[in-house]
Short mmCIF file of C-alpha atoms in Angstrom, two decimals:
data_model
loop_
_atom_site.label_atom_id
_atom_site.label_comp_id
_atom_site.label_asym_id
_atom_site.label_seq_id
_atom_site.Cartn_x
_atom_site.Cartn_y
_atom_site.Cartn_z
CA ASP M 1 0.00 0.00 0.00
CA VAL M 2 1.08 3.52 -0.77
CA LYS M 3 1.89 5.48 2.35
CA VAL M 4 1.87 9.27 2.24
CA THR M 5 2.61 10.86 5.58
CA GLN M 6 2.04 14.49 6.49
CA SER M 7 3.94 15.87 9.44
CA SER M 8 1.00 17.30 11.39
CA ARG M 9 -2.73 16.61 11.52
CA TYR M 10 -3.53 19.93 13.18
CA LEU M 11 -1.47 23.11 13.26
CA VAL M 12 -2.16 26.57 14.64
CA LYS M 13 0.05 29.47 13.61
CA ARG M 14 -0.03 33.25 13.79
CA THR M 15 -0.35 35.77 11.00
CA GLY M 16 3.04 36.60 9.51
CA GLU M 17 4.74 33.40 10.61
CA LYS M 18 6.65 31.24 8.16
CA VAL M 19 4.98 27.85 8.11
CA PHE M 20 6.40 24.55 6.88
CA LEU M 21 4.22 21.58 5.97
CA GLU M 22 6.08 18.35 5.30
CA CYS M 23 5.05 15.35 3.24
CA VAL M 24 6.85 12.04 2.82
CA GLN M 25 5.91 9.12 0.57
CA ASP M 26 7.38 5.63 0.65
CA MET M 27 6.54 4.38 -2.85
CA ASP M 28 9.35 5.98 -4.81
CA HIS M 29 6.84 8.09 -6.72
CA GLU M 30 8.19 10.75 -9.02
CA ASN M 31 5.16 13.06 -8.79
CA MET M 32 4.10 14.88 -5.65
CA PHE M 33 1.35 17.44 -5.21
CA TRP M 34 0.09 19.95 -2.68
CA TYR M 35 -3.60 20.87 -2.58
CA ARG M 36 -5.80 22.88 -0.33
CA GLN M 37 -9.43 22.00 0.23
CA ASP M 38 -12.04 24.52 1.27
CA PRO M 39 -15.82 24.19 1.61
CA GLY M 40 -17.52 25.06 -1.66
CA LEU M 41 -14.23 25.34 -3.54
CA GLY M 42 -13.13 21.71 -3.61
CA LEU M 43 -9.57 20.59 -4.09
CA ARG M 44 -7.27 23.21 -5.60
CA LEU M 45 -3.72 22.48 -6.74
CA ILE M 46 -1.09 24.74 -5.22
CA TYR M 47 2.15 23.28 -6.55
CA PHE M 48 3.40 20.00 -7.90
CA SER M 49 6.75 18.39 -8.55
CA TYR M 50 7.60 15.70 -11.06
CA ASP M 51 11.19 15.14 -9.96
CA VAL M 52 13.76 16.15 -7.39
CA LYS M 53 14.37 19.91 -7.45
CA MET M 54 11.65 20.32 -10.09
CA LYS M 55 8.46 22.22 -9.36
CA GLU M 56 5.58 23.73 -11.24
CA LYS M 57 2.89 26.14 -10.17
CA GLY M 58 -0.60 24.86 -9.85
CA ASP M 59 -3.78 26.90 -9.92
CA ILE M 60 -3.25 28.92 -6.72
CA PRO M 61 0.49 29.29 -5.99
CA GLU M 62 0.38 32.83 -4.62
CA GLY M 63 1.67 33.04 -1.07
CA TYR M 64 3.24 29.58 -1.20
CA SER M 65 6.52 28.02 -2.19
CA VAL M 66 7.74 24.43 -2.25
CA SER M 67 10.92 22.43 -1.87
CA ARG M 68 11.79 18.97 -3.21
CA GLU M 69 15.37 18.16 -2.20
CA LYS M 70 14.77 14.41 -1.93
CA LYS M 71 12.50 12.21 -3.98
CA GLU M 72 10.43 11.08 -1.04
CA ARG M 73 9.87 14.51 0.53
CA PHE M 74 7.88 17.49 -0.67
CA SER M 75 7.57 20.55 1.53
CA LEU M 76 5.03 23.35 1.31
CA ILE M 77 6.06 26.72 2.71
CA LEU M 78 3.79 29.59 3.62
CA GLU M 79 6.20 32.50 3.42
CA SER M 80 4.14 34.85 5.60
CA ALA M 81 0.97 33.18 6.81
CA SER M 82 -2.32 35.01 6.44
CA THR M 83 -5.77 34.21 7.77
CA ASN M 84 -7.04 33.35 4.28
CA GLN M 85 -4.60 30.46 4.25
CA THR M 86 -6.56 28.71 6.97
CA SER M 87 -7.52 25.49 5.26
CA MET M 88 -7.12 21.71 4.97
CA TYR M 89 -3.85 20.96 3.15
CA LEU M 90 -3.48 17.65 1.35
CA CYS M 91 -0.35 16.12 -0.09
CA ALA M 92 -0.53 13.46 -2.79
CA SER M 93 1.85 11.37 -4.85
CA SER M 94 1.70 9.32 -8.03
CA PRO M 95 4.14 7.41 -10.21
CA GLN M 96 5.68 8.98 -13.30
CA LEU M 97 3.78 6.65 -15.60
CA GLY M 98 0.80 8.63 -16.84
CA ASN M 99 -2.84 7.91 -16.18
CA GLN M 100 -2.24 6.80 -12.60
CA PRO M 101 -4.29 7.82 -9.58
CA GLN M 102 -2.90 10.03 -6.88
CA HIS M 103 -2.67 8.81 -3.30
CA PHE M 104 -3.26 11.26 -0.50
CA GLY M 105 -1.82 11.83 2.92
CA ASP M 106 -4.25 12.25 5.79
CA GLY M 107 -4.13 16.03 5.61
CA THR M 108 -3.07 18.94 7.78
CA ARG M 109 -5.77 21.19 9.15
CA LEU M 110 -4.02 24.55 9.42
CA SER M 111 -5.46 27.50 11.32
CA ILE M 112 -3.88 30.93 11.01
CA LEU M 113 -4.86 33.29 13.81
CA ARG N 1 -17.77 26.08 -16.87
CA LYS N 2 -15.76 23.95 -14.44
CA GLU N 3 -13.62 21.21 -15.98
CA VAL N 4 -15.17 18.55 -13.78
CA GLU N 5 -18.63 19.04 -12.30
CA GLN N 6 -20.65 17.05 -9.82
CA ASP N 7 -24.06 17.41 -8.24
CA PRO N 8 -23.19 18.29 -4.63
CA GLY N 9 -26.25 16.43 -3.28
CA PRO N 10 -26.91 15.25 -0.68
CA PHE N 11 -28.37 12.06 -2.05
CA ASN N 12 -30.45 10.55 0.74
CA VAL N 13 -30.51 6.81 0.22
CA PRO N 14 -32.42 4.16 2.18
CA GLU N 15 -30.19 1.35 3.41
CA GLY N 16 -30.18 -1.46 0.86
CA ALA N 17 -31.20 0.74 -2.06
CA THR N 18 -29.25 1.57 -5.20
CA VAL N 19 -27.95 5.05 -5.87
CA ALA N 20 -26.26 6.47 -8.94
CA PHE N 21 -24.80 9.86 -9.66
CA ASN N 22 -22.82 11.43 -12.46
CA CYS N 23 -19.72 13.49 -13.01
CA THR N 24 -19.41 15.56 -16.19
CA TYR N 25 -16.12 16.67 -17.70
CA SER N 26 -15.30 19.26 -20.34
CA ASN N 27 -11.84 18.13 -21.49
CA SER N 28 -12.50 15.67 -24.29
CA ALA N 29 -8.80 14.71 -24.29
CA SER N 30 -8.96 13.26 -20.77
CA GLN N 31 -8.06 9.59 -20.79
CA SER N 32 -8.34 8.42 -17.20
CA PHE N 33 -10.87 9.01 -14.49
CA PHE N 34 -10.97 8.17 -10.83
CA TRP N 35 -13.56 7.97 -8.11
CA TYR N 36 -12.44 8.81 -4.59
CA ARG N 37 -14.33 8.48 -1.34
CA GLN N 38 -13.84 11.15 1.29
CA ASP N 39 -15.16 10.92 4.82
CA CYS N 40 -15.76 14.06 6.85
CA ARG N 41 -12.47 15.76 7.79
CA LYS N 42 -10.44 12.94 6.27
CA GLU N 43 -8.36 12.55 3.13
CA PRO N 44 -9.75 11.30 -0.21
CA LYS N 45 -9.20 7.59 -0.69
CA LEU N 46 -9.13 5.94 -4.08
CA LEU N 47 -12.27 3.94 -4.74
CA MET N 48 -11.94 3.06 -8.39
CA SER N 49 -9.99 3.84 -11.57
CA VAL N 50 -11.77 4.09 -14.93
CA TYR N 51 -9.71 3.82 -18.10
CA SER N 52 -12.09 2.37 -20.65
CA SER N 53 -15.85 2.06 -20.69
CA GLY N 54 -16.22 1.16 -17.05
CA ASN N 55 -15.15 -0.76 -14.01
CA GLU N 56 -16.81 -2.81 -11.31
CA ASP N 57 -15.68 -3.60 -7.79
CA GLY N 58 -18.17 -5.43 -5.63
CA ARG N 59 -21.18 -3.21 -5.06
CA PHE N 60 -19.62 -0.30 -6.94
CA THR N 61 -19.85 0.17 -10.71
CA ALA N 62 -18.43 3.03 -12.72
CA GLN N 63 -19.45 3.73 -16.30
CA LEU N 64 -17.68 6.08 -18.70
CA ASN N 65 -19.64 7.69 -21.52
CA ARG N 66 -17.13 9.47 -23.74
CA ALA N 67 -19.72 10.65 -26.25
CA SER N 68 -21.62 12.57 -23.59
CA GLN N 69 -18.53 13.21 -21.46
CA TYR N 70 -19.66 11.89 -18.13
CA ILE N 71 -18.73 9.18 -15.66
CA SER N 72 -21.28 7.63 -13.37
CA LEU N 73 -20.91 5.79 -10.09
CA LEU N 74 -23.54 3.30 -9.00
CA ILE N 75 -23.70 1.84 -5.52
CA ARG N 76 -25.84 -1.25 -5.03
CA ASP N 77 -27.21 -2.53 -1.73
CA SER N 78 -26.16 0.67 0.05
CA LYS N 79 -24.67 0.32 3.52
CA LEU N 80 -24.70 2.90 6.28
CA SER N 81 -20.91 2.95 5.94
CA ASP N 82 -21.23 4.15 2.33
CA SER N 83 -22.19 7.59 3.65
CA ALA N 84 -19.43 9.87 2.43
CA THR N 85 -18.55 12.42 -0.21
CA TYR N 86 -17.58 10.93 -3.55
CA LEU N 87 -15.05 12.88 -5.61
CA CYS N 88 -14.59 12.44 -9.31
CA ALA N 89 -11.26 13.27 -10.97
CA GLY N 90 -10.08 13.34 -14.56
CA ASP N 91 -6.59 13.64 -15.92
CA LYS N 92 -5.44 16.66 -17.88
CA ALA N 93 -4.96 15.16 -21.35
CA ALA N 94 -2.93 12.12 -20.25
CA GLY N 95 -0.71 14.19 -17.99
CA ASN N 96 0.12 13.63 -14.36
CA LYS N 97 -2.21 16.27 -12.97
CA LEU N 98 -5.82 15.61 -12.08
CA THR N 99 -8.80 17.92 -11.98
CA PHE N 100 -11.27 17.18 -9.20
CA GLY N 101 -14.97 17.78 -9.04
CA GLY N 102 -16.50 19.33 -5.97
CA GLY N 103 -17.87 16.03 -4.75
CA THR N 104 -21.28 14.40 -4.30
CA ARG N 105 -22.45 13.81 -0.77
CA VAL N 106 -24.28 10.54 -0.12
CA LEU N 107 -26.20 9.85 3.09
CA VAL N 108 -27.39 6.31 3.65
CA LYS N 109 -30.13 6.10 6.25
CA PRO N 110 -31.63 3.11 8.09
#
């Protein structure tokens, strides 16, 4: 079974803080993704990476950056957290071979106060 | 128009009944589709992959209609534990990214 692990289930931070969300997968997948999920807006792609040190912007990259130094780890960084970044953050991974499903971590519920 | 659209529901289903709901997509180049199940405040979990005309797994059947650009999910003999939100996803023209629908909520009641 694919295992995608996110570092925190719940996180509370303050406005202006730099926030790091970590994701690790154990299936040697090339592709990794960061989404946020909000009521009424569904899943929205923030960034994705198809290889080490490679990254591409998703649909809503503003206010976020990412890091992929190792194949198994994909980090999402909120440079200066704002209250509108309060959300459920989901990491996913998939193999390089196309047409494959993504497998999700159990999510981080982030609150910015 | 959203790339992938779903009726948000909720679909209220008596236990033991059959329920079916659709997901429409606008990208005619999409090759692969996926149904995920998401419980409240949990992550989406893969339920089924659909690459050709359809797929079946136990009580769950997915049908793909490329001419009309929709995928359906049918649940037979509904269980209380089937209550969840069902997300549909389609690939972006055989790429690695997926586009997700907003989900259909299903409530199975005794």
